[in-house]
Amino acid sequence: MKLKKLNKSFYDKSYYQSEKIPTRKILKTLFKYVLYYKKELYIAIVYSLLQTVFYTIGAFLVGKIIGIFFEPIIYGQKAISDFGDLNFFFYLLGLSLCFILYAIFRYLELRSYIDISYKTTQNLRKEIYHKLQNTPLYYLDTKKDGDLITLLIIDINNVSNSLFQTISGFFNSLLSLIFAIVAMNLVSSLLSLIVMPTAFLIYFSVFLYIRRSQKHFHANTQAFARLNSFVKEMLNNAKVTNVFHKQKFVYKNLKKITNDIQNISYKGDVISRSFDIFYSW
């Protein structure tokens, strides 16, 4: 579907203006809640370590199988009739076992991190709800209902998903990077000197893209909060709208808000998806 030209409200500063909280402070606060589940976190890290070990061994066995059984035949050093069937079978058995164990520990790892993330956000949601119950009425009167709905539902769900991606990606990537550096140094120190600076350059580029797209995702949250407020107000005042024949006016404003959400989401997704290929690499 072709997007319409960005309207003026796309550049409305109210979507982008808010109190800026350092990312380090946010992560520190979230990990404070995660540490309530230290035992589960340590178990998940062990799963991450084991799945990384078996994946690395499996990748090493792939190279050994090619080097021992296929390269001599390709270069004419051995005939196909000299192909060692029994040894080849044992190597394949070891390779299969490594990747089966990798898949099992990968599943257990993801399941553990998901469990930690949802338990953490459940506690966070309960704490926010408890604070709202003890919040003075004058504060609630100064806030739109849509902002509170967004906080309790959309923002907490985003925190849960982001927390899962952060803790799973951090430990998994850190362990994978350590094993990759060790493996490259064992194979060729020259190879590691070429790959490592390139990898760090790509990671730095990804970090810049993330910082650039962050403001658009925050603006998207603000736009959804405005949508929630608008829908609630229109539902509560449906009779007034019908009496004064303001249906077209309401529809026009609703369409404007949804177009803002579409345009902001599009721009944020374009920026974030542009570094997926480097992040996966």
PDB file of C-alpha atoms in Angstrom:
ATOM      1  CA  MET A   1       0.000   0.000   0.000  1.00  0.00           C
ATOM      2  CA  LYS A   2       1.375   3.375  -0.979  1.00  0.00           C
ATOM      3  CA  LEU A   3       1.880   5.685   1.947  1.00  0.00           C
ATOM      4  CA  LYS A   4       0.409   9.118   1.804  1.00  0.00           C
ATOM      5  CA  LYS A   5       2.601  12.146   1.953  1.00  0.00           C
ATOM      6  CA  LEU A   6       3.722  12.867   5.479  1.00  0.00           C
ATOM      7  CA  ASN A   7       1.367  15.398   6.956  1.00  0.00           C
ATOM      8  CA  LYS A   8       2.271  18.226   9.248  1.00  0.00           C
ATOM      9  CA  SER A   9       1.390  16.290  12.380  1.00  0.00           C
ATOM     10  CA  PHE A  10       4.160  13.800  11.592  1.00  0.00           C
ATOM     11  CA  TYR A  11       6.576  16.545  12.564  1.00  0.00           C
ATOM     12  CA  ASP A  12       4.498  17.606  15.552  1.00  0.00           C
ATOM     13  CA  LYS A  13       7.039  18.045  18.324  1.00  0.00           C
ATOM     14  CA  SER A  14       4.543  16.875  20.915  1.00  0.00           C
ATOM     15  CA  TYR A  15       5.085  13.307  19.710  1.00  0.00           C
ATOM     16  CA  TYR A  16       8.811  13.575  20.258  1.00  0.00           C
ATOM     17  CA  GLN A  17       9.033  15.845  23.286  1.00  0.00           C
ATOM     18  CA  SER A  18       9.288  14.064  26.619  1.00  0.00           C
ATOM     19  CA  GLU A  19      11.604  13.683  29.562  1.00  0.00           C
ATOM     20  CA  LYS A  20      14.784  12.051  28.334  1.00  0.00           C
ATOM     21  CA  ILE A  21      15.947   9.214  30.568  1.00  0.00           C
ATOM     22  CA  PRO A  22      19.430   7.746  29.934  1.00  0.00           C
ATOM     23  CA  THR A  23      19.397   4.227  28.498  1.00  0.00           C
ATOM     24  CA  ARG A  24      21.881   3.128  31.160  1.00  0.00           C
ATOM     25  CA  LYS A  25      19.469   4.175  33.904  1.00  0.00           C
ATOM     26  CA  ILE A  26      16.589   2.291  32.255  1.00  0.00           C
ATOM     27  CA  LEU A  27      18.648  -0.903  31.913  1.00  0.00           C
ATOM     28  CA  LYS A  28      19.901  -0.584  35.490  1.00  0.00           C
ATOM     29  CA  THR A  29      16.323  -0.302  36.769  1.00  0.00           C
ATOM     30  CA  LEU A  30      15.130  -3.269  34.698  1.00  0.00           C
ATOM     31  CA  PHE A  31      18.019  -5.489  35.759  1.00  0.00           C
ATOM     32  CA  LYS A  32      17.219  -4.639  39.367  1.00  0.00           C
ATOM     33  CA  TYR A  33      13.893  -6.407  38.816  1.00  0.00           C
ATOM     34  CA  VAL A  34      15.569  -9.247  36.895  1.00  0.00           C
ATOM     35  CA  LEU A  35      17.906  -9.953  39.819  1.00  0.00           C
ATOM     36  CA  TYR A  36      14.911 -11.055  41.869  1.00  0.00           C
ATOM     37  CA  TYR A  37      15.237 -14.258  39.824  1.00  0.00           C
ATOM     38  CA  LYS A  38      18.975 -14.880  40.177  1.00  0.00           C
ATOM     39  CA  LYS A  39      18.647 -18.657  40.235  1.00  0.00           C
ATOM     40  CA  GLU A  40      16.625 -18.747  36.998  1.00  0.00           C
ATOM     41  CA  LEU A  41      19.048 -16.276  35.396  1.00  0.00           C
ATOM     42  CA  TYR A  42      22.103 -18.391  36.283  1.00  0.00           C
ATOM     43  CA  ILE A  43      20.400 -21.501  34.880  1.00  0.00           C
ATOM     44  CA  ALA A  44      19.589 -19.614  31.657  1.00  0.00           C
ATOM     45  CA  ILE A  45      23.222 -18.476  31.356  1.00  0.00           C
ATOM     46  CA  VAL A  46      24.368 -22.103  31.758  1.00  0.00           C
ATOM     47  CA  TYR A  47      21.974 -23.086  28.952  1.00  0.00           C
ATOM     48  CA  SER A  48      23.433 -20.277  26.817  1.00  0.00           C
ATOM     49  CA  LEU A  49      26.951 -21.532  27.510  1.00  0.00           C
ATOM     50  CA  LEU A  50      26.100 -25.148  26.652  1.00  0.00           C
ATOM     51  CA  GLN A  51      24.260 -24.311  23.432  1.00  0.00           C
ATOM     52  CA  THR A  52      27.199 -22.114  22.355  1.00  0.00           C
ATOM     53  CA  VAL A  53      29.680 -24.909  23.142  1.00  0.00           C
ATOM     54  CA  PHE A  54      27.779 -27.533  21.150  1.00  0.00           C
ATOM     55  CA  TYR A  55      27.204 -25.138  18.239  1.00  0.00           C
ATOM     56  CA  THR A  56      30.932 -24.328  18.113  1.00  0.00           C
ATOM     57  CA  ILE A  57      31.881 -28.018  18.273  1.00  0.00           C
ATOM     58  CA  GLY A  58      29.355 -28.775  15.524  1.00  0.00           C
ATOM     59  CA  ALA A  59      30.803 -26.052  13.296  1.00  0.00           C
ATOM     60  CA  PHE A  60      34.296 -27.424  13.987  1.00  0.00           C
ATOM     61  CA  LEU A  61      33.176 -30.952  13.032  1.00  0.00           C
ATOM     62  CA  VAL A  62      31.730 -29.660   9.747  1.00  0.00           C
ATOM     63  CA  GLY A  63      35.159 -28.277   8.849  1.00  0.00           C
ATOM     64  CA  LYS A  64      36.870 -31.514   9.892  1.00  0.00           C
ATOM     65  CA  ILE A  65      34.474 -33.647   7.809  1.00  0.00           C
ATOM     66  CA  ILE A  66      35.107 -31.525   4.724  1.00  0.00           C
ATOM     67  CA  GLY A  67      38.875 -31.475   5.312  1.00  0.00           C
ATOM     68  CA  ILE A  68      39.263 -35.204   6.041  1.00  0.00           C
ATOM     69  CA  PHE A  69      36.770 -36.839   3.684  1.00  0.00           C
ATOM     70  CA  PHE A  70      36.006 -34.484   0.790  1.00  0.00           C
ATOM     71  CA  GLU A  71      39.081 -32.338   0.138  1.00  0.00           C
ATOM     72  CA  PRO A  72      41.406 -35.316  -0.637  1.00  0.00           C
ATOM     73  CA  ILE A  73      38.880 -36.595  -3.200  1.00  0.00           C
ATOM     74  CA  ILE A  74      38.419 -33.129  -4.755  1.00  0.00           C
ATOM     75  CA  TYR A  75      42.189 -32.628  -5.128  1.00  0.00           C
ATOM     76  CA  GLY A  76      42.709 -36.177  -6.420  1.00  0.00           C
ATOM     77  CA  GLN A  77      44.702 -37.376  -3.424  1.00  0.00           C
ATOM     78  CA  LYS A  78      42.247 -40.219  -2.781  1.00  0.00           C
ATOM     79  CA  ALA A  79      39.869 -42.234  -4.895  1.00  0.00           C
ATOM     80  CA  ILE A  80      36.166 -42.367  -4.127  1.00  0.00           C
ATOM     81  CA  SER A  81      36.563 -46.085  -3.411  1.00  0.00           C
ATOM     82  CA  ASP A  82      38.891 -45.200  -0.501  1.00  0.00           C
ATOM     83  CA  PHE A  83      36.154 -43.166   1.171  1.00  0.00           C
ATOM     84  CA  GLY A  84      36.079 -44.197   4.850  1.00  0.00           C
ATOM     85  CA  ASP A  85      32.438 -45.106   5.384  1.00  0.00           C
ATOM     86  CA  LEU A  86      32.736 -46.115   9.055  1.00  0.00           C
ATOM     87  CA  ASN A  87      34.764 -43.079  10.117  1.00  0.00           C
ATOM     88  CA  PHE A  88      32.464 -40.826   8.114  1.00  0.00           C
ATOM     89  CA  PHE A  89      29.470 -42.360   9.912  1.00  0.00           C
ATOM     90  CA  PHE A  90      30.994 -41.672  13.341  1.00  0.00           C
ATOM     91  CA  TYR A  91      31.782 -38.083  12.387  1.00  0.00           C
ATOM     92  CA  LEU A  92      28.203 -37.566  11.154  1.00  0.00           C
ATOM     93  CA  LEU A  93      26.872 -39.162  14.329  1.00  0.00           C
ATOM     94  CA  GLY A  94      28.931 -36.768  16.443  1.00  0.00           C
ATOM     95  CA  LEU A  95      27.806 -33.817  14.309  1.00  0.00           C
ATOM     96  CA  SER A  96      24.147 -34.816  14.602  1.00  0.00           C
ATOM     97  CA  LEU A  97      24.479 -35.263  18.356  1.00  0.00           C
ATOM     98  CA  CYS A  98      26.051 -31.807  18.712  1.00  0.00           C
ATOM     99  CA  PHE A  99      23.276 -30.042  16.813  1.00  0.00           C
ATOM    100  CA  ILE A 100      20.544 -32.003  18.611  1.00  0.00           C
ATOM    101  CA  LEU A 101      22.023 -30.968  21.960  1.00  0.00           C
ATOM    102  CA  TYR A 102      22.387 -27.419  20.633  1.00  0.00           C
ATOM    103  CA  ALA A 103      18.689 -27.355  19.692  1.00  0.00           C
ATOM    104  CA  ILE A 104      17.648 -28.728  23.109  1.00  0.00           C
ATOM    105  CA  PHE A 105      19.705 -26.232  25.106  1.00  0.00           C
ATOM    106  CA  ARG A 106      18.677 -23.407  22.773  1.00  0.00           C
ATOM    107  CA  TYR A 107      15.030 -24.216  23.475  1.00  0.00           C
ATOM    108  CA  LEU A 108      15.647 -24.394  27.239  1.00  0.00           C
ATOM    109  CA  GLU A 109      17.602 -21.137  27.084  1.00  0.00           C
ATOM    110  CA  LEU A 110      14.839 -19.215  25.291  1.00  0.00           C
ATOM    111  CA  ARG A 111      12.178 -20.703  27.546  1.00  0.00           C
ATOM    112  CA  SER A 112      14.126 -19.631  30.646  1.00  0.00           C
ATOM    113  CA  TYR A 113      14.643 -16.084  29.378  1.00  0.00           C
ATOM    114  CA  ILE A 114      10.964 -15.770  28.420  1.00  0.00           C
ATOM    115  CA  ASP A 115       9.958 -16.972  31.884  1.00  0.00           C
ATOM    116  CA  ILE A 116      12.283 -14.433  33.537  1.00  0.00           C
ATOM    117  CA  SER A 117      11.044 -11.593  31.313  1.00  0.00           C
ATOM    118  CA  TYR A 118       7.356 -12.218  31.955  1.00  0.00           C
ATOM    119  CA  LYS A 119       7.827 -12.728  35.694  1.00  0.00           C
ATOM    120  CA  THR A 120       9.786  -9.477  35.855  1.00  0.00           C
ATOM    121  CA  THR A 121       7.198  -7.469  33.936  1.00  0.00           C
ATOM    122  CA  GLN A 122       4.403  -9.059  35.972  1.00  0.00           C
ATOM    123  CA  ASN A 123       6.006  -7.685  39.138  1.00  0.00           C
ATOM    124  CA  LEU A 124       6.522  -4.353  37.408  1.00  0.00           C
ATOM    125  CA  ARG A 125       2.867  -4.226  36.345  1.00  0.00           C
ATOM    126  CA  LYS A 126       1.703  -5.033  39.899  1.00  0.00           C
ATOM    127  CA  GLU A 127       3.926  -2.321  41.342  1.00  0.00           C
ATOM    128  CA  ILE A 128       2.637   0.282  38.863  1.00  0.00           C
ATOM    129  CA  TYR A 129      -0.964  -0.718  39.550  1.00  0.00           C
ATOM    130  CA  HIS A 130      -0.363  -0.475  43.314  1.00  0.00           C
ATOM    131  CA  LYS A 131       1.156   2.989  42.903  1.00  0.00           C
ATOM    132  CA  LEU A 132      -1.776   4.146  40.759  1.00  0.00           C
ATOM    133  CA  GLN A 133      -4.175   3.012  43.479  1.00  0.00           C
ATOM    134  CA  ASN A 134      -2.313   5.172  45.999  1.00  0.00           C
ATOM    135  CA  THR A 135      -1.798   8.124  43.660  1.00  0.00           C
ATOM    136  CA  PRO A 136      -3.546  11.402  44.564  1.00  0.00           C
ATOM    137  CA  LEU A 137      -6.622  12.183  42.464  1.00  0.00           C
ATOM    138  CA  TYR A 138      -5.249  15.500  41.257  1.00  0.00           C
ATOM    139  CA  TYR A 139      -2.424  13.630  39.488  1.00  0.00           C
ATOM    140  CA  LEU A 140      -4.859  11.283  37.744  1.00  0.00           C
ATOM    141  CA  ASP A 141      -7.007  14.252  36.706  1.00  0.00           C
ATOM    142  CA  THR A 142      -4.018  15.840  34.971  1.00  0.00           C
ATOM    143  CA  LYS A 143      -3.278  12.697  32.937  1.00  0.00           C
ATOM    144  CA  LYS A 144      -5.224  11.421  29.956  1.00  0.00           C
ATOM    145  CA  ASP A 145      -6.840   8.021  30.302  1.00  0.00           C
ATOM    146  CA  GLY A 146      -5.079   6.964  27.125  1.00  0.00           C
ATOM    147  CA  ASP A 147      -1.690   7.627  28.708  1.00  0.00           C
ATOM    148  CA  LEU A 148      -2.552   5.392  31.672  1.00  0.00           C
ATOM    149  CA  ILE A 149      -3.918   2.652  29.395  1.00  0.00           C
ATOM    150  CA  THR A 150      -0.774   2.828  27.279  1.00  0.00           C
ATOM    151  CA  LEU A 151       1.409   2.644  30.392  1.00  0.00           C
ATOM    152  CA  LEU A 152      -0.326  -0.413  31.851  1.00  0.00           C
ATOM    153  CA  ILE A 153      -0.744  -2.362  28.613  1.00  0.00           C
ATOM    154  CA  ILE A 154       1.343  -1.250  25.627  1.00  0.00           C
ATOM    155  CA  ASP A 155       4.410   0.082  27.454  1.00  0.00           C
ATOM    156  CA  ILE A 156       4.643  -2.897  29.815  1.00  0.00           C
ATOM    157  CA  ASN A 157       4.285  -5.331  26.901  1.00  0.00           C
ATOM    158  CA  ASN A 158       7.042  -3.461  25.058  1.00  0.00           C
ATOM    159  CA  VAL A 159       9.223  -3.650  28.169  1.00  0.00           C
ATOM    160  CA  SER A 160       8.601  -7.398  28.389  1.00  0.00           C
ATOM    161  CA  ASN A 161       9.563  -8.005  24.751  1.00  0.00           C
ATOM    162  CA  SER A 162      12.562  -5.676  24.936  1.00  0.00           C
ATOM    163  CA  LEU A 163      13.751  -7.252  28.176  1.00  0.00           C
ATOM    164  CA  PHE A 164      13.598 -10.746  26.661  1.00  0.00           C
ATOM    165  CA  GLN A 165      15.535  -9.635  23.581  1.00  0.00           C
ATOM    166  CA  THR A 166      18.084  -7.767  25.705  1.00  0.00           C
ATOM    167  CA  ILE A 167      18.953 -10.452  28.243  1.00  0.00           C
ATOM    168  CA  SER A 168      18.838 -13.331  25.746  1.00  0.00           C
ATOM    169  CA  GLY A 169      20.762 -11.429  23.088  1.00  0.00           C
ATOM    170  CA  PHE A 170      23.355 -10.038  25.498  1.00  0.00           C
ATOM    171  CA  PHE A 171      24.473 -13.297  27.115  1.00  0.00           C
ATOM    172  CA  ASN A 172      24.129 -15.322  23.921  1.00  0.00           C
ATOM    173  CA  SER A 173      26.065 -12.788  21.830  1.00  0.00           C
ATOM    174  CA  LEU A 174      28.739 -12.333  24.491  1.00  0.00           C
ATOM    175  CA  LEU A 175      29.401 -16.068  24.801  1.00  0.00           C
ATOM    176  CA  SER A 176      29.273 -16.550  21.021  1.00  0.00           C
ATOM    177  CA  LEU A 177      31.743 -13.697  20.535  1.00  0.00           C
ATOM    178  CA  ILE A 178      34.168 -15.177  23.081  1.00  0.00           C
ATOM    179  CA  PHE A 179      34.025 -18.643  21.509  1.00  0.00           C
ATOM    180  CA  ALA A 180      34.323 -17.169  17.997  1.00  0.00           C
ATOM    181  CA  ILE A 181      37.445 -15.194  18.951  1.00  0.00           C
ATOM    182  CA  VAL A 182      39.019 -18.271  20.551  1.00  0.00           C
ATOM    183  CA  ALA A 183      38.144 -20.460  17.544  1.00  0.00           C
ATOM    184  CA  MET A 184      39.485 -17.923  15.026  1.00  0.00           C
ATOM    185  CA  ASN A 185      42.762 -17.613  16.930  1.00  0.00           C
ATOM    186  CA  LEU A 186      43.118 -21.397  16.938  1.00  0.00           C
ATOM    187  CA  VAL A 187      42.500 -21.571  13.186  1.00  0.00           C
ATOM    188  CA  SER A 188      44.358 -18.443  12.082  1.00  0.00           C
ATOM    189  CA  SER A 189      45.471 -15.378  14.021  1.00  0.00           C
ATOM    190  CA  LEU A 190      45.583 -13.420  10.745  1.00  0.00           C
ATOM    191  CA  LEU A 191      41.918 -14.240  10.128  1.00  0.00           C
ATOM    192  CA  SER A 192      40.968 -12.905  13.559  1.00  0.00           C
ATOM    193  CA  LEU A 193      42.885  -9.666  12.887  1.00  0.00           C
ATOM    194  CA  ILE A 194      40.773  -9.136   9.757  1.00  0.00           C
ATOM    195  CA  VAL A 195      37.382 -10.193  11.093  1.00  0.00           C
ATOM    196  CA  MET A 196      37.435  -8.593  14.550  1.00  0.00           C
ATOM    197  CA  PRO A 197      37.899  -4.926  13.483  1.00  0.00           C
ATOM    198  CA  THR A 198      35.244  -5.409  10.793  1.00  0.00           C
ATOM    199  CA  ALA A 199      32.821  -6.884  13.332  1.00  0.00           C
ATOM    200  CA  PHE A 200      33.345  -4.023  15.797  1.00  0.00           C
ATOM    201  CA  LEU A 201      32.827  -1.495  12.997  1.00  0.00           C
ATOM    202  CA  ILE A 202      29.510  -3.149  12.098  1.00  0.00           C
ATOM    203  CA  TYR A 203      28.416  -3.241  15.757  1.00  0.00           C
ATOM    204  CA  PHE A 204      29.195   0.469  16.074  1.00  0.00           C
ATOM    205  CA  SER A 205      27.114   1.208  12.956  1.00  0.00           C
ATOM    206  CA  VAL A 206      24.219  -0.813  14.384  1.00  0.00           C
ATOM    207  CA  PHE A 207      24.412   1.188  17.612  1.00  0.00           C
ATOM    208  CA  LEU A 208      24.122   4.446  15.652  1.00  0.00           C
ATOM    209  CA  TYR A 209      21.067   3.128  13.768  1.00  0.00           C
ATOM    210  CA  ILE A 210      19.432   2.054  17.030  1.00  0.00           C
ATOM    211  CA  ARG A 211      19.882   5.497  18.559  1.00  0.00           C
ATOM    212  CA  ARG A 212      18.436   7.117  15.462  1.00  0.00           C
ATOM    213  CA  SER A 213      15.346   4.891  15.364  1.00  0.00           C
ATOM    214  CA  GLN A 214      14.692   5.082  19.116  1.00  0.00           C
ATOM    215  CA  LYS A 215      12.967   8.478  18.979  1.00  0.00           C
ATOM    216  CA  HIS A 216      10.516   7.229  16.336  1.00  0.00           C
ATOM    217  CA  PHE A 217       9.457   4.247  18.442  1.00  0.00           C
ATOM    218  CA  HIS A 218       8.948   6.556  21.404  1.00  0.00           C
ATOM    219  CA  ALA A 219       6.879   8.885  19.201  1.00  0.00           C
ATOM    220  CA  ASN A 220       4.852   5.858  18.101  1.00  0.00           C
ATOM    221  CA  THR A 221       4.039   5.089  21.743  1.00  0.00           C
ATOM    222  CA  GLN A 222       2.920   8.680  22.264  1.00  0.00           C
ATOM    223  CA  ALA A 223       0.725   8.479  19.164  1.00  0.00           C
ATOM    224  CA  PHE A 224      -0.951   5.296  20.449  1.00  0.00           C
ATOM    225  CA  ALA A 225      -1.550   7.023  23.780  1.00  0.00           C
ATOM    226  CA  ARG A 226      -3.275   9.850  21.928  1.00  0.00           C
ATOM    227  CA  LEU A 227      -5.334   7.308  19.987  1.00  0.00           C
ATOM    228  CA  ASN A 228      -6.434   5.573  23.201  1.00  0.00           C
ATOM    229  CA  SER A 229      -7.443   8.909  24.716  1.00  0.00           C
ATOM    230  CA  PHE A 230      -9.340   9.922  21.589  1.00  0.00           C
ATOM    231  CA  VAL A 231     -11.253   6.628  21.350  1.00  0.00           C
ATOM    232  CA  LYS A 232     -12.229   6.705  25.031  1.00  0.00           C
ATOM    233  CA  GLU A 233     -13.413  10.320  24.812  1.00  0.00           C
ATOM    234  CA  MET A 234     -15.435   9.654  21.671  1.00  0.00           C
ATOM    235  CA  LEU A 235     -17.092   6.583  23.202  1.00  0.00           C
ATOM    236  CA  ASN A 236     -18.016   8.522  26.324  1.00  0.00           C
ATOM    237  CA  ASN A 237     -19.372  11.422  24.263  1.00  0.00           C
ATOM    238  CA  ALA A 238     -21.029   9.445  21.473  1.00  0.00           C
ATOM    239  CA  LYS A 239     -24.463  10.969  22.190  1.00  0.00           C
ATOM    240  CA  VAL A 240     -23.099  14.522  22.040  1.00  0.00           C
ATOM    241  CA  THR A 241     -21.346  13.733  18.767  1.00  0.00           C
ATOM    242  CA  ASN A 242     -24.565  12.412  17.225  1.00  0.00           C
ATOM    243  CA  VAL A 243     -26.695  15.310  18.502  1.00  0.00           C
ATOM    244  CA  PHE A 244     -24.420  17.952  16.979  1.00  0.00           C
ATOM    245  CA  HIS A 245     -23.725  15.879  13.820  1.00  0.00           C
ATOM    246  CA  LYS A 246     -19.949  15.821  14.337  1.00  0.00           C
ATOM    247  CA  GLN A 247     -19.396  12.336  12.932  1.00  0.00           C
ATOM    248  CA  LYS A 248     -17.344  13.625  10.001  1.00  0.00           C
ATOM    249  CA  PHE A 249     -15.243  15.788  12.317  1.00  0.00           C
ATOM    250  CA  VAL A 250     -14.549  12.798  14.587  1.00  0.00           C
ATOM    251  CA  TYR A 251     -13.701  10.568  11.619  1.00  0.00           C
ATOM    252  CA  LYS A 252     -11.354  13.216  10.202  1.00  0.00           C
ATOM    253  CA  ASN A 253      -9.446  13.481  13.494  1.00  0.00           C
ATOM    254  CA  LEU A 254      -9.320   9.696  13.905  1.00  0.00           C
ATOM    255  CA  LYS A 255      -7.950   9.332  10.379  1.00  0.00           C
ATOM    256  CA  LYS A 256      -5.327  11.994  11.112  1.00  0.00           C
ATOM    257  CA  ILE A 257      -4.120  10.159  14.237  1.00  0.00           C
ATOM    258  CA  THR A 258      -3.990   6.768  12.475  1.00  0.00           C
ATOM    259  CA  ASN A 259      -2.051   8.304   9.575  1.00  0.00           C
ATOM    260  CA  ASP A 260       0.429   9.710  12.077  1.00  0.00           C
ATOM    261  CA  ILE A 261       0.864   6.250  13.613  1.00  0.00           C
ATOM    262  CA  GLN A 262       1.342   4.704  10.175  1.00  0.00           C
ATOM    263  CA  ASN A 263       3.924   7.260   9.068  1.00  0.00           C
ATOM    264  CA  ILE A 264       5.880   7.247  12.332  1.00  0.00           C
ATOM    265  CA  SER A 265       5.913   3.418  12.423  1.00  0.00           C
ATOM    266  CA  TYR A 266       7.020   3.261   8.800  1.00  0.00           C
ATOM    267  CA  LYS A 267       9.965   5.592   9.324  1.00  0.00           C
ATOM    268  CA  GLY A 268      11.046   3.825  12.521  1.00  0.00           C
ATOM    269  CA  ASP A 269      10.774   0.380  10.896  1.00  0.00           C
ATOM    270  CA  VAL A 270      12.754   1.472   7.824  1.00  0.00           C
ATOM    271  CA  ILE A 271      15.623   2.687   9.998  1.00  0.00           C
ATOM    272  CA  SER A 272      15.589  -0.332  12.336  1.00  0.00           C
ATOM    273  CA  ARG A 273      15.208  -2.959   9.596  1.00  0.00           C
ATOM    274  CA  SER A 274      18.068  -1.459   7.609  1.00  0.00           C
ATOM    275  CA  PHE A 275      20.602  -2.844  10.111  1.00  0.00           C
ATOM    276  CA  ASP A 276      19.009  -6.295  10.568  1.00  0.00           C
ATOM    277  CA  ILE A 277      21.355  -7.858   8.026  1.00  0.00           C
ATOM    278  CA  PHE A 278      24.414  -6.500   9.872  1.00  0.00           C
ATOM    279  CA  TYR A 279      23.014  -7.447  13.276  1.00  0.00           C
ATOM    280  CA  SER A 280      22.332 -11.011  12.103  1.00  0.00           C
ATOM    281  CA  TRP A 281      25.818 -11.198  10.650  1.00  0.00           C
TER     282      TRP A 281
END
